[in-house]
CSV table of C-alpha atoms in Angstrom, one decimal:
chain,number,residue,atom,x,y,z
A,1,UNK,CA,0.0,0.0,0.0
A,2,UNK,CA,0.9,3.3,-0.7
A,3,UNK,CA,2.3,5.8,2.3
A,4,UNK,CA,2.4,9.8,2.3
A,5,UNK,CA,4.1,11.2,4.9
A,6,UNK,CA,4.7,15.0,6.4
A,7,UNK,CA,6.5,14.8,9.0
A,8,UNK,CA,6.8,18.8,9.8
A,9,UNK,CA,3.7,19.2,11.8
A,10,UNK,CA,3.7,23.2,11.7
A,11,UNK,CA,5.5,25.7,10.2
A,12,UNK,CA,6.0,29.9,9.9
A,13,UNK,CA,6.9,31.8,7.6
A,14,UNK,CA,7.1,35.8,6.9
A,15,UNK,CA,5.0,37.8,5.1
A,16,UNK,CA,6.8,38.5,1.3
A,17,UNK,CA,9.1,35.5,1.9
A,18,UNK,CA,9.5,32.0,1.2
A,19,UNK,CA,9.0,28.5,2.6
A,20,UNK,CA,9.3,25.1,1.3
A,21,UNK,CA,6.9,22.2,2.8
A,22,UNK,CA,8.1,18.8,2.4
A,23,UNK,CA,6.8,15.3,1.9
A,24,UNK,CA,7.7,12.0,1.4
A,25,UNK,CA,6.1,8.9,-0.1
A,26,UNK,CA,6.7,5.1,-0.4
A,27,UNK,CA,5.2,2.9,-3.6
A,28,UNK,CA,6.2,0.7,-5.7
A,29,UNK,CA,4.8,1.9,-8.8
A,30,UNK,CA,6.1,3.9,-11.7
A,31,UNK,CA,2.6,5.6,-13.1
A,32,UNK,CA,1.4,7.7,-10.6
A,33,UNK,CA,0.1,11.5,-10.1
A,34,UNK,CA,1.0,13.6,-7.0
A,35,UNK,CA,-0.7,16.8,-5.7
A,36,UNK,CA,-1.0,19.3,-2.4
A,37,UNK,CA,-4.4,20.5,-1.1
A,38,UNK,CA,-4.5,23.5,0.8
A,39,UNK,CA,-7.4,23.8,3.7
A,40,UNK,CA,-8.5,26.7,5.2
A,41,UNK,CA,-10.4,27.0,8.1
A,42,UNK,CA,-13.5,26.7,6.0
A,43,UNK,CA,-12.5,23.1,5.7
A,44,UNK,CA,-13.3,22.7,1.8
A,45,UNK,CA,-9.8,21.3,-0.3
A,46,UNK,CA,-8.1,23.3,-2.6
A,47,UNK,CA,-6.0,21.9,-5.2
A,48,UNK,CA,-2.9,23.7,-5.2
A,49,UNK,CA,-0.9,22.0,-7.8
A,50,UNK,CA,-0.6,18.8,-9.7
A,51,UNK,CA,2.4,16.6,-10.8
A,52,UNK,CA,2.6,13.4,-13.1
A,53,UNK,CA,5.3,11.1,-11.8
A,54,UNK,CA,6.5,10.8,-15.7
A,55,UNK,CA,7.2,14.4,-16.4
A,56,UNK,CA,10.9,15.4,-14.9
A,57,UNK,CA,10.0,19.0,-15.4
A,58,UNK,CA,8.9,20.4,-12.1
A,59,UNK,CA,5.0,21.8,-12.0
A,60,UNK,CA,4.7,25.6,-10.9
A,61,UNK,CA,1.6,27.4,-10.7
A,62,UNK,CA,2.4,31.4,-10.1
A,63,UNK,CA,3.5,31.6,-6.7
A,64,UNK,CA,4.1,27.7,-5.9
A,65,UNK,CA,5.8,25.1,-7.3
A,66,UNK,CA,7.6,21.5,-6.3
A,67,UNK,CA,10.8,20.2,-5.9
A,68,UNK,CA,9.8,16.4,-7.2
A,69,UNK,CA,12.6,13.6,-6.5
A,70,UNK,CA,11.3,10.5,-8.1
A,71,UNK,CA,14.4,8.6,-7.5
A,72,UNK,CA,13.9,9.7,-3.4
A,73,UNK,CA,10.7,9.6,-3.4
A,74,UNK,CA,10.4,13.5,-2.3
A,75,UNK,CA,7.7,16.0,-3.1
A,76,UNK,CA,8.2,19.7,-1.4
A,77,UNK,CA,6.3,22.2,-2.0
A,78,UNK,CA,7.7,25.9,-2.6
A,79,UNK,CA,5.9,28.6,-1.8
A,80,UNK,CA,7.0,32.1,-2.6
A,81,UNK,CA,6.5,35.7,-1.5
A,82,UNK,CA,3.8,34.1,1.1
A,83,UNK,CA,0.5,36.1,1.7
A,84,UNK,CA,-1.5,36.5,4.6
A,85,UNK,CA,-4.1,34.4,2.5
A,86,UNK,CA,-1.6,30.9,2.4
A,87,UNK,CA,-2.5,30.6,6.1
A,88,UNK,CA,-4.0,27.0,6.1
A,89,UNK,CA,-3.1,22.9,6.6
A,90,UNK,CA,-1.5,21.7,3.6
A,91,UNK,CA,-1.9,17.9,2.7
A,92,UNK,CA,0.4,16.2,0.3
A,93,UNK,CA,-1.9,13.3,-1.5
A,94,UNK,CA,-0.4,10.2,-3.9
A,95,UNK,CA,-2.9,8.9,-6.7
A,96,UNK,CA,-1.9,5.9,-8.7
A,97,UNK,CA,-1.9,6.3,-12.4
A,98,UNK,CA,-3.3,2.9,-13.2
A,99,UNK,CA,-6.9,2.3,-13.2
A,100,UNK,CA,-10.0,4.7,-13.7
A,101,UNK,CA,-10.3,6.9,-10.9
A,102,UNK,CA,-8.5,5.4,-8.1
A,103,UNK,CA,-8.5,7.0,-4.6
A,104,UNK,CA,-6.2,9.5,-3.4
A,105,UNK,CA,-4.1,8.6,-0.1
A,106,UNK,CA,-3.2,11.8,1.8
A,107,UNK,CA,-0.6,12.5,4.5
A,108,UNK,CA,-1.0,14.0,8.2
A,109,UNK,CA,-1.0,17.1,6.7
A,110,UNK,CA,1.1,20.3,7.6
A,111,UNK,CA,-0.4,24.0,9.5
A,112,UNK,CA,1.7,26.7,7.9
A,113,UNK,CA,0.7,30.2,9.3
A,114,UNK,CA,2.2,33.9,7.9
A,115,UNK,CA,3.1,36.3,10.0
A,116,UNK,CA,2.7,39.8,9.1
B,1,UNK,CA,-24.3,23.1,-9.3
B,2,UNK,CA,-21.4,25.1,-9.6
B,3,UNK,CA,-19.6,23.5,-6.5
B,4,UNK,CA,-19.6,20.1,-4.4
B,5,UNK,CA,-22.7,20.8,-1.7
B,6,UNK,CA,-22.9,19.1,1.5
B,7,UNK,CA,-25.3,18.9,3.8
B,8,UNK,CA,-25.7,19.6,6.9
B,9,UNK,CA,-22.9,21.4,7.8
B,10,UNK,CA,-22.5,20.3,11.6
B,11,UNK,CA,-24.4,17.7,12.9
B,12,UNK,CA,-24.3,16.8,16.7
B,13,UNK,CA,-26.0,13.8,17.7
B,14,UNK,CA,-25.9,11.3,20.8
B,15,UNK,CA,-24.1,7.7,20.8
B,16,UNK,CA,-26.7,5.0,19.5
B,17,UNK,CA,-28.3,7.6,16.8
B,18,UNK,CA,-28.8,7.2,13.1
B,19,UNK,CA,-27.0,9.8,10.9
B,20,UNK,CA,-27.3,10.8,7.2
B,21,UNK,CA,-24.9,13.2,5.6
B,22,UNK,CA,-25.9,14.1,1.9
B,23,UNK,CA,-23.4,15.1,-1.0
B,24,UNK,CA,-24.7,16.7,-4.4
B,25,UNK,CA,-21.8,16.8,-6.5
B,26,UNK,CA,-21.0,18.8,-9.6
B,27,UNK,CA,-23.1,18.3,-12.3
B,28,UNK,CA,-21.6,15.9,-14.5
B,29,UNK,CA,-19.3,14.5,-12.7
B,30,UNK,CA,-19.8,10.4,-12.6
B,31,UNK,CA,-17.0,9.7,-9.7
B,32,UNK,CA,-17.9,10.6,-6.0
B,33,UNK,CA,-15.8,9.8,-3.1
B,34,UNK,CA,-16.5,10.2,0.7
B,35,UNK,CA,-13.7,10.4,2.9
B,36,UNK,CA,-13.5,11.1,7.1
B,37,UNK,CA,-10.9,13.5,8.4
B,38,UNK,CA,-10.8,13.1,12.1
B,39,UNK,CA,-9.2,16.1,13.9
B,40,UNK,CA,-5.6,17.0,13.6
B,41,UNK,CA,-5.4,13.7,10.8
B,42,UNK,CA,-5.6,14.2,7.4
B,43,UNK,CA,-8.3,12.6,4.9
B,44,UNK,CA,-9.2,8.9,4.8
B,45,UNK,CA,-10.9,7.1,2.5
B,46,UNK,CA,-14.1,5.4,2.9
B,47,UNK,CA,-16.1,4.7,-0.8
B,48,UNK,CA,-16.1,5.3,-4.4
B,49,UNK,CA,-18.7,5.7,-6.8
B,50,UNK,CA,-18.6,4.9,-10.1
B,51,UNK,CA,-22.0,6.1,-11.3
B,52,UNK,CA,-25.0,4.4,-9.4
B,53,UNK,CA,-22.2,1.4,-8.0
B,54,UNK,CA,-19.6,1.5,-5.3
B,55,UNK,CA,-16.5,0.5,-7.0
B,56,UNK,CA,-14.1,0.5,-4.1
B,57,UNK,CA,-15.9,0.4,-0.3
B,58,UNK,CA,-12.6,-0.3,0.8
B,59,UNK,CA,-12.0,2.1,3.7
B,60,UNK,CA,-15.4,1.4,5.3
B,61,UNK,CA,-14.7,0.8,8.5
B,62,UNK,CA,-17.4,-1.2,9.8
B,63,UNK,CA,-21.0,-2.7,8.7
B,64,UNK,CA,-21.9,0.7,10.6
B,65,UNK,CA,-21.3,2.8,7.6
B,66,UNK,CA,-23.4,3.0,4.5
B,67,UNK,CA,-23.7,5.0,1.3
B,68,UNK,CA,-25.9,5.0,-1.8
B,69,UNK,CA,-25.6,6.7,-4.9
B,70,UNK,CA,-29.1,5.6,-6.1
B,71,UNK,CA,-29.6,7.7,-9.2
B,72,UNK,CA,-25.5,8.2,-10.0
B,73,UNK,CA,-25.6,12.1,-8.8
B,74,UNK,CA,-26.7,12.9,-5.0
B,75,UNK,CA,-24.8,10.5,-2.1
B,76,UNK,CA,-25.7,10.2,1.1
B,77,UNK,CA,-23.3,8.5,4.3
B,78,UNK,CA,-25.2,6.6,6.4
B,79,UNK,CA,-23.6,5.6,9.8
B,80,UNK,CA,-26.2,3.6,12.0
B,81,UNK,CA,-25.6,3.1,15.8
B,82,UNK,CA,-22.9,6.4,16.1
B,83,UNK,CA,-20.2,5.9,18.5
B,84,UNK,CA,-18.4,9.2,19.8
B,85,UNK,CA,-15.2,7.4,17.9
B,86,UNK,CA,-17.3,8.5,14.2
B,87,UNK,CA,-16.9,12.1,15.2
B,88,UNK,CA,-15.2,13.7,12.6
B,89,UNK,CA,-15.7,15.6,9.4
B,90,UNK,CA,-17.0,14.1,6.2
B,91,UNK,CA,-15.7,15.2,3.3
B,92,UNK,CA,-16.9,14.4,-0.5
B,93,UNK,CA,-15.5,15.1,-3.6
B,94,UNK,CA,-16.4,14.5,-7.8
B,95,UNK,CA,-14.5,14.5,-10.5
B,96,UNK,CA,-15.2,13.6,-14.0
B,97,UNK,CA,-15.0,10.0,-15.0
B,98,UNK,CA,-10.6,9.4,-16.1
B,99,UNK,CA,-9.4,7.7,-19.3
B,100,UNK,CA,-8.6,4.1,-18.4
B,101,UNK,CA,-5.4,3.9,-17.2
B,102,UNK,CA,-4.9,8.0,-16.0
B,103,UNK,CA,-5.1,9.8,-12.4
B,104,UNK,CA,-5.2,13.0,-14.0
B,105,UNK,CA,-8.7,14.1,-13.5
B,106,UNK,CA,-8.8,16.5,-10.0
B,107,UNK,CA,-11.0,15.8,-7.3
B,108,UNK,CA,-12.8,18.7,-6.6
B,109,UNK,CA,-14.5,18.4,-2.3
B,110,UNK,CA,-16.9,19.8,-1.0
B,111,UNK,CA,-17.0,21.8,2.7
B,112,UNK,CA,-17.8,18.7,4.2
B,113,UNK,CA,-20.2,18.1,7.4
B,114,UNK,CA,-18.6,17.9,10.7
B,115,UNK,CA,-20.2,15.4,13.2
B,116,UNK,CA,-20.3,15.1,16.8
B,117,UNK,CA,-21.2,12.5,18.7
B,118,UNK,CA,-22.0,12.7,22.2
């Protein structure tokens, strides 16, 4: 079975700077998709941003974007020039990439908070 | 709709009670999951739907929990004899049916409904 772990349970960052969240995962497959959530206190998931375990090129959506190490089995997640408004849990979540719309597994999660 | 809707929002209810938690996903969108985040924990899985059928009830933890797709669009969770162990919030989420073979499609979750159990 697959495993995602976070193993930073909180973290801080300034206002206007940058902070990288990590995570790691165990499988044993090669087809697979990987993605962080971000939940506010409103409690609905957000996708943040995507990554397909074939493409070497790193995703980036405007402010974030991932440091993904196949071969360690390593998925951070960079954000930059935080705002006030990146204040919620992030969850790191493994989807395997064979079979119709298989489940997503999801780790403890991480509470990043921005101080002004 | 526009969104995942869930319904209610909070529910508190004493131990031995019958709960029902409803999810109206996007329109269009064939694949519904429910998953139960207790507090602190991220998201676990409890069902899939594929259309009208559960194709993977995997993560149910008990012959407690129920869910029915009846018509391949609104869900409801059904838990029967509530211990204060199911508190916790219920999340669902849609997506569009993938290509065979392809974890590309997003889920897309609702705001979930947070239960209580006394």
């Amino acid at each position: 079975a697959q495993t995602v772990t976070q193993s930073q349970p909180e973290m801080s960052v300034q206002e206007a700077e940058t902070v990288t969240l990590s995570c790691t995962y165990d499988t044993s497959e090669s087809d697979y998709y990987l993605f962080w959530y971000k939940q506010p206190p409103s409690r609905q998931m957000i996708l943040v941003i995507r990554q397909e375990a074939y493409k070497q090129q790193n995703a980036t959506e405007n402010r974030f974007s991932v440091n993904f190490q196949k071969a360690a089995k390593s998925f951070s997640l960079k954000i930059s020039d935080s705002q006030l408004g990146d204040a919620a849990m992030y969850f790191c979540a493994y989807r395997t990439g064979t079979g119709a719309n298989s489940k997503l597994t999801f780790g403890k999660g991480i509470t990043l908070s921005v101080r002004p | 709709g526009a969104g995942v809707s869930q319904t209610p929002s909070n529910k508190v209810t004493e131990k031995g009670k019958y709960v029902e938690l409803r999810c109206d996903p996007i329109s269009g969108h064939t694949a519904l999951y429910w998953y139960r985040q207790s507090l602190g924990q991220g998201p676990e899985f409890l069902i899939y739907f594929q259309g009208t059928g559960a194709a993977d009830d995997s993560g149910l933890p008990n012959d407690r929990f129920f869910a029915v797709r009846p018509e391949g669009s609104v869900s409801t969770l059904k838990i029967q004899r509530t211990e204060r162990g199911d508190s916790a919030v219920y999340l669902c989420a849609s997506s569009l049916r993938d290509r065979v073979f392809s974890g590309a499609n997003v889920l897309t979750f609702g705001a979930g409904s947070r239960l209580t159990v006394l």
